[in-house]
């Protein structure tokens, strides 16, 4: 039985007078990984930020356990959900342990110092993200993948059930992308974290998410399992691409192989092979 704790109801989100998201109603499965996918400018990050209480809706609500998160105190919300924004930055010289300690802020009173429980949780978060050898290393001296793991450790130190991430693999090479995604999968499996992330790569979303929500112009164009969302029709509507969907040979999940823009030459005659261009002709005299 799927448990739902986090939902949106009639959510409208905009910037000044421009409406980006209109009448959004979605449900996030508890204990699962949910991926928000869509074209650039579709409203994915805006939805994520509003669900994480960084932005306020112009209408509607985000409900956690039936209560509007925008009517709760910041400290109380921070004990229930954490967010890792896109491209976070830390002050020069800040070490990994210092960054992770910020995750304990919602639990401190006034200017109180870290207690024994706080230090134990910080140690656990660093170990969970396999950052022990970098504990005293400044953040600005780490690789991209190591920095991302440090930020995830900070979010884990908040000890929230729900973790939001806005394109966590942006600007990372393929090895570091897999490193971060495998870490998130491990956290979901071993710590039962509910993870909601904006994902740019459709095949990453299909491989690592249990639940996918396809967004087009601030509206839901498809929602469900990867098999239900990764279809030629939905990808045509959301991304304006023609694509073949095949089972991944290793995992069996849907794999997207785009071959043309909607209405492009390949879409009109995909079976017609073109004559290869001789190398010298292609290069020129």
mmCIF file of N, CA, C and O in Angstrom, residues 75 101-102 104-116 118-119 122:
data_model
loop_
_atom_site.group_PDB
_atom_site.id
_atom_site.type_symbol
_atom_site.label_atom_id
_atom_site.label_comp_id
_atom_site.label_asym_id
_atom_site.label_seq_id
_atom_site.Cartn_x
_atom_site.Cartn_y
_atom_site.Cartn_z
ATOM 1 N N UNK A 75 11.542 26.699 11.424
ATOM 2 C CA UNK A 75 12.285 25.705 12.202
ATOM 3 C C UNK A 75 11.570 24.358 12.212
ATOM 4 O O UNK A 75 12.199 23.303 12.070
ATOM 5 N N UNK A 101 27.631 20.503 10.018
ATOM 6 C CA UNK A 101 27.084 20.945 11.305
ATOM 7 C C UNK A 101 25.930 21.925 11.135
ATOM 8 O O UNK A 101 25.064 22.035 12.009
ATOM 9 N N UNK A 102 25.879 22.628 10.000
ATOM 10 C CA UNK A 102 24.776 23.559 9.755
ATOM 11 C C UNK A 102 23.432 22.826 9.710
ATOM 12 O O UNK A 102 22.379 23.422 9.944
ATOM 13 N N UNK A 104 22.320 20.883 11.773
ATOM 14 C CA UNK A 104 21.755 20.759 13.118
ATOM 15 C C UNK A 104 21.101 22.054 13.600
ATOM 16 O O UNK A 104 20.537 22.085 14.700
ATOM 17 N N UNK A 105 21.127 23.099 12.789
ATOM 18 C CA UNK A 105 20.595 24.396 13.190
ATOM 19 C C UNK A 105 19.137 24.333 13.663
ATOM 20 O O UNK A 105 18.785 24.956 14.672
ATOM 21 N N UNK A 106 18.246 23.598 12.968
ATOM 22 C CA UNK A 106 16.835 23.600 13.411
ATOM 23 C C UNK A 106 16.638 23.069 14.823
ATOM 24 O O UNK A 106 15.585 23.306 15.430
ATOM 25 N N UNK A 107 17.610 22.336 15.338
ATOM 26 C CA UNK A 107 17.454 21.707 16.650
ATOM 27 C C UNK A 107 18.140 22.487 17.775
ATOM 28 O O UNK A 107 18.038 22.104 18.941
ATOM 29 N N UNK A 108 18.853 23.564 17.422
ATOM 30 C CA UNK A 108 19.558 24.340 18.427
ATOM 31 C C UNK A 108 18.694 25.488 18.925
ATOM 32 O O UNK A 108 17.887 26.042 18.176
ATOM 33 N N UNK A 109 18.873 25.842 20.152
ATOM 34 C CA UNK A 109 18.131 26.936 20.764
ATOM 35 C C UNK A 109 19.054 28.136 20.935
ATOM 36 O O UNK A 109 20.145 28.020 21.498
ATOM 37 N N UNK A 110 18.598 29.287 20.436
ATOM 38 C CA UNK A 110 19.413 30.496 20.546
ATOM 39 C C UNK A 110 20.733 30.313 19.831
ATOM 40 O O UNK A 110 20.794 29.909 18.676
ATOM 41 N N UNK A 111 21.831 30.598 20.559
ATOM 42 C CA UNK A 111 23.172 30.443 19.992
ATOM 43 C C UNK A 111 23.863 29.246 20.633
ATOM 44 O O UNK A 111 25.077 29.235 20.844
ATOM 45 N N UNK A 112 23.070 28.242 20.965
ATOM 46 C CA UNK A 112 23.614 27.068 21.635
ATOM 47 C C UNK A 112 24.645 26.342 20.798
ATOM 48 O O UNK A 112 24.589 26.326 19.561
ATOM 49 N N UNK A 113 25.606 25.718 21.462
ATOM 50 C CA UNK A 113 26.652 24.964 20.778
ATOM 51 C C UNK A 113 26.175 23.540 20.527
ATOM 52 O O UNK A 113 25.131 23.101 21.029
ATOM 53 N N UNK A 114 26.924 22.801 19.749
ATOM 54 C CA UNK A 114 26.577 21.425 19.429
ATOM 55 C C UNK A 114 26.713 20.553 20.675
ATOM 56 O O UNK A 114 27.689 20.643 21.417
ATOM 57 N N UNK A 115 25.727 19.692 20.894
ATOM 58 C CA UNK A 115 25.829 18.768 22.017
ATOM 59 C C UNK A 115 26.289 17.393 21.539
ATOM 60 O O UNK A 115 26.589 17.196 20.350
ATOM 61 N N UNK A 116 26.298 16.436 22.438
ATOM 62 C CA UNK A 116 26.794 15.101 22.101
ATOM 63 C C UNK A 116 25.944 14.456 21.009
ATOM 64 O O UNK A 116 26.476 13.842 20.075
ATOM 65 N N UNK A 118 24.186 15.986 18.689
ATOM 66 C CA UNK A 118 24.465 16.683 17.429
ATOM 67 C C UNK A 118 25.742 16.137 16.786
ATOM 68 O O UNK A 118 25.773 15.855 15.582
ATOM 69 N N UNK A 119 26.783 15.984 17.572
ATOM 70 C CA UNK A 119 28.067 15.506 17.043
ATOM 71 C C UNK A 119 27.953 14.072 16.531
ATOM 72 O O UNK A 119 28.566 13.715 15.515
ATOM 73 N N UNK A 122 26.182 14.299 13.145
ATOM 74 C CA UNK A 122 27.100 14.838 12.144
ATOM 75 C C UNK A 122 28.074 13.754 11.695
ATOM 76 O O UNK A 122 28.335 13.586 10.494
#
